[in-house]
Short mmCIF file of C-alpha atoms in Angstrom, two decimals:
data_model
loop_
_atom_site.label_atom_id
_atom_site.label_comp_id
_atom_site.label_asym_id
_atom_site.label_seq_id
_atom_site.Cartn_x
_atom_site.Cartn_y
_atom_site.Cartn_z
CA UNK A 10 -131.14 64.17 -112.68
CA UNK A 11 -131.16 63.37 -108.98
CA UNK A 12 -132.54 67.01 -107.61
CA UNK A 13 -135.55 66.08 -110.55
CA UNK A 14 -136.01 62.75 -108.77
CA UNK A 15 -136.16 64.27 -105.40
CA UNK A 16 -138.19 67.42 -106.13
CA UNK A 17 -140.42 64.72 -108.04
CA UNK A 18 -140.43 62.34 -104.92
CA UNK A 19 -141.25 65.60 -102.45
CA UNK A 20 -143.86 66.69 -104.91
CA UNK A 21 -145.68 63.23 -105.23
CA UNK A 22 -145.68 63.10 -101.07
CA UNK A 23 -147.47 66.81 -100.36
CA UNK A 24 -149.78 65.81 -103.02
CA UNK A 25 -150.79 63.10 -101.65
CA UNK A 26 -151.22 64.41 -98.29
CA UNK A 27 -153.45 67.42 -99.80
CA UNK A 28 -155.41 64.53 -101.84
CA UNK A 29 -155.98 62.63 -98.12
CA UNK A 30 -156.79 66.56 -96.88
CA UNK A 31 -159.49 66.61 -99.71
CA UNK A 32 -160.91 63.20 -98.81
CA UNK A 33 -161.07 63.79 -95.41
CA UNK A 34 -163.35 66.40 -95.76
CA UNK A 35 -166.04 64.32 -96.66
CA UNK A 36 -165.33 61.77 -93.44
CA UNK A 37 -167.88 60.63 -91.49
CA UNK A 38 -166.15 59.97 -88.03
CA UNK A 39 -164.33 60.50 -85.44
CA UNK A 40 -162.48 64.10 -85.82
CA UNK A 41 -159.38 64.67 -83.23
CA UNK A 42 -156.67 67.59 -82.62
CA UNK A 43 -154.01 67.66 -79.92
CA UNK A 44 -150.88 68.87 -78.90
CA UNK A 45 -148.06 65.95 -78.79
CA UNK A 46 -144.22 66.19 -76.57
CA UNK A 47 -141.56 63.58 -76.48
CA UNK A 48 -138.33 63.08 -76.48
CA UNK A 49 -136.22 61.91 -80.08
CA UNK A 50 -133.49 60.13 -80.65
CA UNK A 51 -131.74 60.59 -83.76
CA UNK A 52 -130.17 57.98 -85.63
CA UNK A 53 -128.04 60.41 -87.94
CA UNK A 54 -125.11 59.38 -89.79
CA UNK A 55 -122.07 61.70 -89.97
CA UNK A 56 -122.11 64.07 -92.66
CA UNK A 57 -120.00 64.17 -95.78
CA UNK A 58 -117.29 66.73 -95.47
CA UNK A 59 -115.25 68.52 -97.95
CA UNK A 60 -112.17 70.48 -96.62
CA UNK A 61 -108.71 72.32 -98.13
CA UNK A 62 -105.87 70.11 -98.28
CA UNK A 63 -104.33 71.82 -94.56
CA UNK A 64 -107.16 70.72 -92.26
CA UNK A 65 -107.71 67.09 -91.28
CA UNK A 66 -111.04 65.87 -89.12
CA UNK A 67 -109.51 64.65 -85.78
CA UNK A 68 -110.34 60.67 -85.92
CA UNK A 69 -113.23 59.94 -83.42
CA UNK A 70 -114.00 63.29 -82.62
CA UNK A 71 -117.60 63.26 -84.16
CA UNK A 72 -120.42 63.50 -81.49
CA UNK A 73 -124.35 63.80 -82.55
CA UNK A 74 -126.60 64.21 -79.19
CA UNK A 75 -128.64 61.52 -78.27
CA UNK A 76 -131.83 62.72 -77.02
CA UNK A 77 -133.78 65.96 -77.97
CA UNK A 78 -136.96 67.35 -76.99
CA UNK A 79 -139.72 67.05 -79.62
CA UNK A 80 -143.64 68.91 -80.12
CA UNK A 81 -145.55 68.54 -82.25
CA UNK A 82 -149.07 69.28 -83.64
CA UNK A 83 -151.45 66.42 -84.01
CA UNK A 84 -154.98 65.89 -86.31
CA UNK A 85 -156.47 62.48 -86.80
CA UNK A 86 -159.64 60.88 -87.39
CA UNK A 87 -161.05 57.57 -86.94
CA UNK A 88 -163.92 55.22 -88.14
CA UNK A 89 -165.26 52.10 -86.51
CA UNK A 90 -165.15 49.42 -89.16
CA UNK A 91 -166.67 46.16 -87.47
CA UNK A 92 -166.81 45.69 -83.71
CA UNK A 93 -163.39 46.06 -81.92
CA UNK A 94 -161.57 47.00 -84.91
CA UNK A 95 -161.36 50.86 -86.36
CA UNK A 96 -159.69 52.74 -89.41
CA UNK A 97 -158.02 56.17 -89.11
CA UNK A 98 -155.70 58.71 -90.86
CA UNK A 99 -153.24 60.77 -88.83
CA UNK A 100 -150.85 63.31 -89.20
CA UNK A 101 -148.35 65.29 -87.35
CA UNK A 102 -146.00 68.33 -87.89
CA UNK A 103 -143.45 68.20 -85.67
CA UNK A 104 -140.31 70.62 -84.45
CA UNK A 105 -137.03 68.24 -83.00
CA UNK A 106 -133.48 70.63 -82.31
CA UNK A 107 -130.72 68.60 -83.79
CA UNK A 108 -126.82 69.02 -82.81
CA UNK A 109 -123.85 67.82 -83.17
CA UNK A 110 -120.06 68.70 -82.96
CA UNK A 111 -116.83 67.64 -84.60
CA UNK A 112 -113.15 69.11 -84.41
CA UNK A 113 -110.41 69.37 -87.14
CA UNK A 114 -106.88 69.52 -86.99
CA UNK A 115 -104.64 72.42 -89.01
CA UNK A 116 -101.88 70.07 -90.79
CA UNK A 117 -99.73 73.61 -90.68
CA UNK A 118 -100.08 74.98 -87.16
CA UNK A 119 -101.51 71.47 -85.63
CA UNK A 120 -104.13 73.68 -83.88
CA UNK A 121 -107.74 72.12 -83.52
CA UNK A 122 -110.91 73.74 -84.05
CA UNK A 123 -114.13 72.41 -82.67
CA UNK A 124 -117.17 73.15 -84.78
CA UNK A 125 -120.49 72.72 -83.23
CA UNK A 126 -123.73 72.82 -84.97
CA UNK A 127 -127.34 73.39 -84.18
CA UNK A 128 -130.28 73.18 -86.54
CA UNK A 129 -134.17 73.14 -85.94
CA UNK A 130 -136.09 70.10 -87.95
CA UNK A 131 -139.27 70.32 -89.49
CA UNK A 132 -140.88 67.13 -90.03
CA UNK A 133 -144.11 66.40 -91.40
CA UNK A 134 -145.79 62.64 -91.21
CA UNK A 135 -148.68 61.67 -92.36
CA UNK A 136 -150.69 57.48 -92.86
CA UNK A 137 -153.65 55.31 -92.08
CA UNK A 138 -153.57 53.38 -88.45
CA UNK A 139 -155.69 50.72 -87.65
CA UNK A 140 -157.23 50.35 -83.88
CA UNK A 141 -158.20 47.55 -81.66
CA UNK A 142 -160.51 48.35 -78.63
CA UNK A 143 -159.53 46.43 -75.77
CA UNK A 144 -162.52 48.37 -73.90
CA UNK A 145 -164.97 51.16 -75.12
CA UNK A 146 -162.14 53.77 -73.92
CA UNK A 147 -159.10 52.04 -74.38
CA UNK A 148 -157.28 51.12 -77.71
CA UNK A 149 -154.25 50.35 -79.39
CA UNK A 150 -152.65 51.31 -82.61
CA UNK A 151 -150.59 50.33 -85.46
CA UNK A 152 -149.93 52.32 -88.30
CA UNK A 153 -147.79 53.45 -91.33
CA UNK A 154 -147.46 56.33 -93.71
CA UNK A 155 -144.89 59.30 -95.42
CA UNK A 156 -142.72 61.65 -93.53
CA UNK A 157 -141.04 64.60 -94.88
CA UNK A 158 -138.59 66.87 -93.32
CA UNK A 159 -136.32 70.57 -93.72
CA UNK A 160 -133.49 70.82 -91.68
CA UNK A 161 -132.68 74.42 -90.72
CA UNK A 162 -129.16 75.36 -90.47
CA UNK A 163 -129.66 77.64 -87.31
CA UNK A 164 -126.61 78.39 -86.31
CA UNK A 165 -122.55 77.38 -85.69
CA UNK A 166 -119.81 78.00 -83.77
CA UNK A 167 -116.50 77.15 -82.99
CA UNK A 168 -113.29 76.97 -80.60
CA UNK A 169 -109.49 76.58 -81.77
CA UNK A 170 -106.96 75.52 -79.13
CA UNK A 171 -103.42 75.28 -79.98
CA UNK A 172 -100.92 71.91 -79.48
CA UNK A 173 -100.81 72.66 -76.35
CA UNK A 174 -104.59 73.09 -75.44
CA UNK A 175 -104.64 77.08 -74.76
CA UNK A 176 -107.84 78.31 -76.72
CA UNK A 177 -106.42 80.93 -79.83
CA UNK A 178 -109.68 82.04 -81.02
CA UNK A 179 -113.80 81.36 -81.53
CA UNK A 180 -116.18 82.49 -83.61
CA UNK A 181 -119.87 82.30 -82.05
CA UNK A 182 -121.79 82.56 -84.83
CA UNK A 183 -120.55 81.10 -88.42
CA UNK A 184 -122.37 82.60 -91.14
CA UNK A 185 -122.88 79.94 -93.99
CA UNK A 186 -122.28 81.18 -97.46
CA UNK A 187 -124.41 78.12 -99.03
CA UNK A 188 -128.00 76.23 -98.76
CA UNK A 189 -129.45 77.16 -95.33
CA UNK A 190 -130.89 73.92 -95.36
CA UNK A 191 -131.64 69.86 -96.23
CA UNK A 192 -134.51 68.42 -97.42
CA UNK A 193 -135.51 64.63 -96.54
CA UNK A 194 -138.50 62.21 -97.91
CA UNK A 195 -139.06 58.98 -96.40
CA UNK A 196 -141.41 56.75 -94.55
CA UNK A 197 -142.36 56.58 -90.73
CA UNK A 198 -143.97 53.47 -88.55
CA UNK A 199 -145.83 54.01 -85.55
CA UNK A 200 -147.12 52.03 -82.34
CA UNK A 201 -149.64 53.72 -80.05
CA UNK A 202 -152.86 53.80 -77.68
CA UNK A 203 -155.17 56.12 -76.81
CA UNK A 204 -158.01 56.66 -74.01
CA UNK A 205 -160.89 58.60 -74.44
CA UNK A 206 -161.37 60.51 -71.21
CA UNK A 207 -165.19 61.45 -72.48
CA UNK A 208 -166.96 62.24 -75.73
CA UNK A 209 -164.44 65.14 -75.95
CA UNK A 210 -161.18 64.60 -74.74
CA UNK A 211 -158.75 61.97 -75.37
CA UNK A 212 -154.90 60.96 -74.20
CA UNK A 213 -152.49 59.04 -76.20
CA UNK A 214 -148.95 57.36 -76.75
CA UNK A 215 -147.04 56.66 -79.50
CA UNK A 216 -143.61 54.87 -80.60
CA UNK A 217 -142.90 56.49 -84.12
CA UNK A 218 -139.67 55.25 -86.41
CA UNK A 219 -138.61 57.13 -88.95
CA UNK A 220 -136.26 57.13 -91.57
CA UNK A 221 -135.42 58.60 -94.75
CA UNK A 222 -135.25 57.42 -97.79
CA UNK A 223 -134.19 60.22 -100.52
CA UNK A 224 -132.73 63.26 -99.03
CA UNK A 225 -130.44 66.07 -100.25
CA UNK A 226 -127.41 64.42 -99.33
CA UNK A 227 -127.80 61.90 -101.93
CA UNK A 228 -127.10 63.98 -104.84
CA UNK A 229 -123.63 63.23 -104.00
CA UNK A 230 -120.49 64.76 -103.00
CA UNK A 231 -119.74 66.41 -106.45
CA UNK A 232 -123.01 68.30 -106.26
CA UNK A 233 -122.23 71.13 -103.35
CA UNK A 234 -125.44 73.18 -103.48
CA UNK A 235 -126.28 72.07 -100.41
CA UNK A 236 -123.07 71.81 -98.27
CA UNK A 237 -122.35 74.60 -95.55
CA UNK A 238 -119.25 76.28 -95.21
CA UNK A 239 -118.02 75.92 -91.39
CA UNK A 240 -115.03 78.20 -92.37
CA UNK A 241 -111.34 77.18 -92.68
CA UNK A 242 -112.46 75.91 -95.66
CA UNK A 243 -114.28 73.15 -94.15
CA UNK A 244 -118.03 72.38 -95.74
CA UNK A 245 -120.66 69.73 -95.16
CA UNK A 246 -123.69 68.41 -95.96
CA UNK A 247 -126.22 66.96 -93.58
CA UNK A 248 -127.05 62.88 -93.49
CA UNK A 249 -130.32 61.89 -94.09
CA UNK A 250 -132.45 62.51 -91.06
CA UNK A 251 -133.77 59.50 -89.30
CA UNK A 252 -135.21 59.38 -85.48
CA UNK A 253 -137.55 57.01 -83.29
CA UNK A 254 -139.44 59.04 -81.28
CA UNK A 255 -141.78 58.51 -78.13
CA UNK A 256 -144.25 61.42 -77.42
CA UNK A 257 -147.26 61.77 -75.56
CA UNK A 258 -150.77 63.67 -76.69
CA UNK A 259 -153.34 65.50 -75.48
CA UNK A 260 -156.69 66.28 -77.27
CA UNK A 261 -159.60 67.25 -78.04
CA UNK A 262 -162.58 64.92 -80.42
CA UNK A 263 -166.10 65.68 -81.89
#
């Protein structure tokens, strides 16, 4: 019932982003395109494992990096509504590298093997904004909307030291046997401003939240389609996704 629900909730958010596509065909104003780069910080939880009864997850030794480079594609366009005040849609599709590490402890041989993980996420987001012009160039934003996002399982490796801290073995690349990725729906928020160089070029700013609301990992732990086997009989599954980003953009407007 829950993958129905969330193939349901992922189906109701690209159609409404191809409905907005079909509307904005018909719009009347401003038409923009950039390029966007920030930095993100994720605001992951851990996530769930499942392991065999002989290995143990070391406590405290779960680490998720704090900052990570984000682009990102940008379209947007904008319509003056009365005086200062303008309505726009906007949309990005975005690439952020997410990684993280944890160890776990052989009850048996009391080595510890350190597991580290890198994925590539795709995120798509996509709302209305509304602007205030402080001048004829400058303005600032405030808007709202749906993000979506895959997680790409791109690759693992790991590091077992013994008791006494001599390294044993590594593997540097673990090939999952299960669901190369996660899938996340949620909602973002978003502060920004943007100048308008000339009738053709434009710079912006933007504070983005975002956070998930429905994702793959809440179909539960009994439901292992989408945990990834670390070996050693360890598995997980991700934790929703959810970031606040700050990026900048360049552009183009006609």
């Amino acid at each position: 019932m829950k993958k129905i629900l969330f193939v349901a909730a992922l189906l109701i958010s690209l159609t409404v982003g191809k409905a907005s596509a079909q509307f904005l065909m018909f719009w009347d104003g401003d038409m923009r395109f950039g390029l966007s780069a920030g930095l993100s910080l994720p605001m992951a939880s851990m996530p769930s494992f499942e392991c065999s009864e002989t290995m143990k997850m070391v406590d405290g030794s779960y680490h998720h990096n704090w900052l990570a480079p984000s682009f990102k594609l940008y379209s947007g366009m904008e319509k003056e509504l009365s005086g200062d005040i303008a309505f726009g849609f906007q949309a990005w599709l975005g690439l952020t590298k997410n990684k993280w590490n944890v160890d776990f402890e052989n009850q048996s041989t009391k080595d510890v093997t350190t597991f580290k993980v890198n994925s590539s996420v795709l995120d798509v987001c996509e709302g209305i904004y509304l602007a205030y012009y402080l001048t004829d160039e400058l303005s600032i934003t405030a808007g709202a909307g749906i993000a979506e996002y895959i997680n790409f399982h791109g690759n693992a490796s790991s590091i077992t030291c013994n008791s006494s801290g001599t390294q044993i073995a590594s593997v540097d690349k673990i090939e999952s046997s299960r669901s190369p990725f996660s899938l996340g729906v949620g909602y973002m928020v978003n502060l920004g401003t943007t100048y308008n160089l000339s009738d053709v070029f434009f710079v912006g700013a933007n504070l983005m939240y975002q956070s998930s609301f429905f994702s793959s990992s809440s179909f539960g732990e009994d439901d292992t389609f989408f945990m990834n086997s670390l070996g050693q009989g360890v598995y997980y599954s991700d934790a929703p996704v959810n970031s606040l980003q700050l990026f900048a953009t360049i552009g183009f407007r006609w």
